[in-house]
Amino acid sequence: MTSFTAMGSVVCIALLFFSTVAFAQLSSTYYDTSCPKLLATVKAAVKQAVANEKRMGASLLRVHFHDCFVNGCDGSVLLDDSSTITGEKTALPNNNSLRGFDVIDTIKSQVEAVCSATVSCADILAIAARDSVVELGGPTWTVLLGRRDSATASLSAANTNIPPPTSNLSGLISSFQAQGLSTKDMIVLSGAHTIGQARCTNFRTRIYNESNINAAFATSLKANCPSTGSDNNLSPLDLLTPRAFDNNYYTDLKSQKGLLHSDQQLFNGGSADSQVNTYSTTQSNFFTDFAASMVNMGNISPLTGTSGQIRKNCRKPN
């Protein structure tokens, strides 16, 4: 037992070392000289995209999350299938679900116009996620930059690493821990479900079969999500304010109005209840912690230095 403990300590120290090295290579000033118009360019493009469709803010935030959870924040989620690459877009968590790729294409084109072959698609995703949250009334944070893009993708990792909506609390905790994120990170990042929508196929079992759900809430959803068919019909993840980034997601959970099984697991008599209570009553705490956890997530295994590449087209390697 002692040997396992010692080995575990060595592994933890090694992981901390490599994580710290990667963290140190990212910088908020990375593009200050090489692309001084970057942040303003992305902000304007996101502002326009969200003005065109409020839901796009949630979509862009989700693309960043799905990118980071598959072999790190390296833009792999953006790669299309080709004769040499099987991308991640057809993975179960992404297929007919993940969206916003055209918006990322537009942002990339606009960024290329002000500084060609300089800014990675992975960094564009990180900035766009922050700007999307801000546009919908949420907190801001300083995005650390300097990621490079992968030339490969992993369909299998996308199917394995992204927690499904059927996850229990223990599964959620494990999925986030596998990425170096804490239980606190998991609970606060789940609060991203204060915006966006989910497909009927992902909450049908919950509204028809589960008992820890508000009865009137479940009934209200059934007209748009019948027991069979209509898999792609949408319902908001946050019933109260679906287009505003606020703390009402946690208020929903306390009323047993979590749309997904995995949502309600955060307030179901378990270890996450206390943190949900705090966020439901104090939005400022949620905002502060969300900003910090987004930075943590953005630091998952970035490619830096001479690793990877700066893609000219986010959909394919150079």
XYZ file of C-alpha atoms in Angstrom, residues 9-305:
297
model
C 2.427 11.056 -5.064
C 5.033 10.953 -7.826
C 2.320 10.895 -10.493
C 0.470 13.805 -8.876
C 3.685 15.836 -8.663
C 4.447 15.069 -12.310
C 0.966 16.046 -13.436
C 1.160 19.245 -11.424
C 4.554 20.036 -12.976
C 3.396 19.526 -16.552
C 0.152 21.393 -15.869
C 2.125 24.310 -14.427
C 4.477 24.333 -17.444
C 1.522 24.431 -19.848
C -0.163 27.132 -17.767
C 3.019 29.208 -17.794
C 3.230 29.061 -21.597
C -0.200 30.644 -21.980
C -0.403 34.400 -21.547
C -3.063 37.099 -21.679
C -0.647 39.246 -23.698
C 0.388 36.540 -26.175
C -0.956 38.364 -29.257
C -0.478 41.963 -28.087
C 2.280 42.552 -30.635
C 1.525 39.989 -33.346
C -2.245 40.606 -33.524
C -3.282 43.681 -31.513
C -6.762 43.787 -33.083
C -7.573 40.162 -32.180
C -9.782 40.663 -29.126
C -11.779 43.501 -30.667
C -12.276 41.490 -33.864
C -13.589 38.410 -32.049
C -15.768 40.484 -29.728
C -17.455 42.284 -32.619
C -18.074 39.030 -34.486
C -19.542 37.291 -31.426
C -21.707 40.325 -30.675
C -23.145 40.163 -34.190
C -23.675 36.385 -34.069
C -25.510 36.561 -30.724
C -27.584 39.519 -31.942
C -28.615 37.395 -34.919
C -29.509 34.423 -32.703
C -29.375 34.468 -28.894
C -28.901 30.693 -28.768
C -25.567 31.040 -30.546
C -23.935 32.277 -27.350
C -24.636 28.956 -25.660
C -23.555 27.069 -28.767
C -20.144 28.756 -28.933
C -19.551 28.162 -25.217
C -20.405 24.488 -25.678
C -18.005 24.051 -28.611
C -15.131 25.248 -26.393
C -16.135 22.776 -23.662
C -16.377 19.870 -26.097
C -13.006 20.833 -27.552
C -11.174 20.977 -24.226
C -12.532 17.650 -22.946
C -11.094 15.726 -25.902
C -7.294 15.655 -25.680
C -7.140 19.262 -24.509
C -8.077 22.671 -25.892
C -6.533 22.190 -29.330
C -9.290 22.973 -31.832
C -9.690 19.309 -32.774
C -13.476 19.535 -32.495
C -13.508 21.842 -35.530
C -11.893 19.372 -37.938
C -14.122 17.926 -40.653
C -13.931 14.295 -41.725
C -11.612 13.716 -44.665
C -9.839 10.869 -46.411
C -7.092 11.069 -43.783
C -8.952 12.225 -40.657
C -12.035 11.044 -38.802
C -13.226 14.119 -36.960
C -15.198 14.481 -33.735
C -18.329 16.083 -35.156
C -20.081 12.727 -35.593
C -19.363 11.588 -32.029
C -22.504 10.849 -30.023
C -22.291 14.028 -27.871
C -21.760 16.191 -30.981
C -23.723 14.696 -33.880
C -26.832 16.741 -34.762
C -26.155 18.713 -31.606
C -22.944 20.746 -31.602
C -23.313 23.894 -33.686
C -21.740 27.265 -34.375
C -19.039 26.036 -36.746
C -20.051 28.548 -39.436
C -19.695 31.356 -36.902
C -16.207 30.163 -36.002
C -15.378 30.109 -39.734
C -16.525 33.716 -40.005
C -14.492 34.793 -36.982
C -11.423 32.993 -38.301
C -11.749 34.755 -41.669
C -12.029 38.128 -39.985
C -9.040 37.397 -37.756
C -6.999 36.231 -40.751
C -7.785 39.557 -42.424
C -6.126 41.515 -39.613
C -3.248 39.095 -38.873
C -2.707 36.201 -41.232
C -1.485 32.794 -40.016
C -1.026 34.044 -36.467
C -3.984 33.081 -34.241
C -4.995 29.486 -33.588
C -8.523 28.190 -33.922
C -8.222 26.866 -30.358
C -7.591 30.385 -29.058
C -10.476 31.762 -31.105
C -12.763 29.219 -29.416
C -11.551 30.282 -25.961
C -12.100 33.976 -26.667
C -15.481 33.411 -28.335
C -16.691 31.395 -25.337
C -15.848 34.263 -22.971
C -17.380 36.904 -25.222
C -20.555 34.815 -25.627
C -21.056 34.656 -21.867
C -20.529 38.416 -21.571
C -23.001 39.156 -24.383
C -25.686 37.210 -22.495
C -25.103 39.096 -19.243
C -22.581 36.823 -17.576
C -19.150 37.462 -16.060
C -15.967 38.285 -17.897
C -12.484 36.879 -17.331
C -9.006 37.234 -18.757
C -8.457 34.562 -21.411
C -4.958 33.131 -21.426
C -3.703 32.617 -24.978
C -0.976 30.858 -26.915
C -2.649 27.538 -27.739
C -1.847 25.887 -31.037
C -4.046 23.668 -33.171
C -3.871 19.909 -33.460
C -3.562 18.233 -36.843
C -5.609 15.248 -35.665
C -8.887 14.461 -33.930
C -10.224 11.582 -31.851
C -13.743 10.286 -32.388
C -13.255 7.646 -29.692
C -12.115 10.183 -27.083
C -15.074 12.424 -27.929
C -17.413 9.487 -27.312
C -15.660 8.622 -24.043
C -14.568 11.871 -22.387
C -17.620 14.117 -22.654
C -20.078 13.278 -19.856
C -23.489 12.246 -21.248
C -26.795 13.718 -19.990
C -27.513 10.373 -18.298
C -24.547 10.799 -15.923
C -24.959 10.378 -12.186
C -23.112 12.632 -9.741
C -20.219 10.212 -9.307
C -19.822 9.927 -13.069
C -19.768 13.690 -13.481
C -17.139 14.051 -10.784
C -14.997 11.344 -12.389
C -15.291 12.857 -15.876
C -14.113 16.241 -14.669
C -11.387 14.794 -12.462
C -10.016 12.959 -15.504
C -9.438 16.402 -17.034
C -7.746 17.750 -13.922
C -10.847 19.655 -12.829
C -12.307 19.596 -9.328
C -15.814 18.803 -8.151
C -16.270 22.529 -7.565
C -15.266 23.177 -11.187
C -17.816 20.596 -12.313
C -20.683 22.128 -10.359
C -19.961 25.673 -11.459
C -19.258 24.830 -15.113
C -22.553 22.910 -15.213
C -24.080 26.334 -14.590
C -23.407 27.028 -18.276
C -26.765 25.287 -18.674
C -28.333 28.549 -17.592
C -28.344 29.217 -21.362
C -29.028 26.997 -24.339
C -31.417 24.193 -25.173
C -31.495 20.405 -25.151
C -33.032 17.906 -27.531
C -36.011 15.786 -26.499
C -34.001 12.588 -26.935
C -31.717 13.723 -24.107
C -34.423 14.379 -21.511
C -37.289 12.065 -22.533
C -36.448 9.385 -19.959
C -36.247 12.007 -17.234
C -39.669 13.541 -17.821
C -41.468 10.211 -18.263
C -39.683 7.884 -15.850
C -37.970 9.784 -13.041
C -39.488 10.703 -9.695
C -37.190 13.550 -8.578
C -38.830 15.990 -10.971
C -41.486 18.648 -10.447
C -44.698 17.096 -11.772
C -46.049 20.254 -13.400
C -42.658 20.874 -15.009
C -42.570 17.354 -16.453
C -46.118 17.677 -17.783
C -45.332 20.998 -19.449
C -42.503 19.375 -21.416
C -44.406 16.360 -22.693
C -46.396 18.227 -25.355
C -43.133 19.134 -27.101
C -41.419 15.859 -26.261
C -43.765 12.878 -26.776
C -42.852 9.437 -25.488
C -41.779 8.448 -29.006
C -40.595 10.525 -31.942
C -39.736 14.231 -32.176
C -36.217 13.489 -30.921
C -34.853 16.820 -32.090
C -37.509 19.047 -30.524
C -35.862 21.572 -28.221
C -36.567 22.826 -24.709
C -34.579 25.398 -22.702
C -32.138 24.093 -20.108
C -33.100 26.995 -17.820
C -36.852 27.387 -17.640
C -36.827 30.822 -15.985
C -34.432 32.891 -18.095
C -33.215 30.749 -21.012
C -31.529 33.615 -22.873
C -29.757 35.243 -19.932
C -26.581 34.073 -18.241
C -27.552 34.144 -14.563
C -27.892 31.850 -11.552
C -31.452 30.685 -12.238
C -30.192 27.279 -13.362
C -29.465 26.528 -9.714
C -32.861 27.870 -8.643
C -34.404 25.438 -11.123
C -32.482 22.541 -9.563
C -33.762 23.358 -6.067
C -37.317 23.160 -7.451
C -36.563 19.807 -9.138
C -36.765 21.472 -12.532
C -33.422 20.334 -13.903
C -34.071 19.393 -17.526
C -31.407 16.714 -17.847
C -30.861 13.780 -15.506
C -27.271 14.989 -15.059
C -28.492 18.467 -14.113
C -30.739 17.288 -11.282
C -27.936 15.096 -9.948
C -26.336 18.295 -8.668
C -29.219 18.772 -6.233
C -30.430 15.368 -5.191
C -29.420 14.898 -1.559
C -25.730 14.512 -2.389
C -22.409 16.263 -1.914
C -23.156 18.974 -4.513
C -26.269 20.313 -2.750
C -24.422 22.854 -0.626
C -22.692 24.516 -3.562
C -25.962 24.641 -5.508
C -27.599 26.344 -2.537
C -24.850 28.956 -2.468
C -25.075 29.736 -6.176
C -28.868 29.867 -6.136
C -28.831 32.609 -3.521
C -25.662 34.518 -4.450
C -25.167 35.160 -8.148
C -21.910 37.033 -7.554
C -20.357 33.865 -6.089
C -21.451 31.890 -9.130
C -20.032 34.486 -11.506
C -16.678 34.681 -9.713
C -16.293 30.910 -9.546
C -17.479 30.392 -13.120
C -14.846 32.786 -14.431
C -12.103 30.991 -12.481
C -13.253 27.548 -13.611
C -13.384 28.636 -17.253
C -9.728 29.590 -16.977
C -9.027 26.178 -15.433
C -10.837 24.406 -18.252
C -9.070 26.503 -20.867
C -5.749 25.268 -19.507
C -6.429 21.582 -20.187
C -3.438 20.168 -22.096
C -2.851 22.982 -24.591
C -0.420 22.544 -27.457
C 2.159 25.305 -27.089
C 5.568 26.319 -28.378
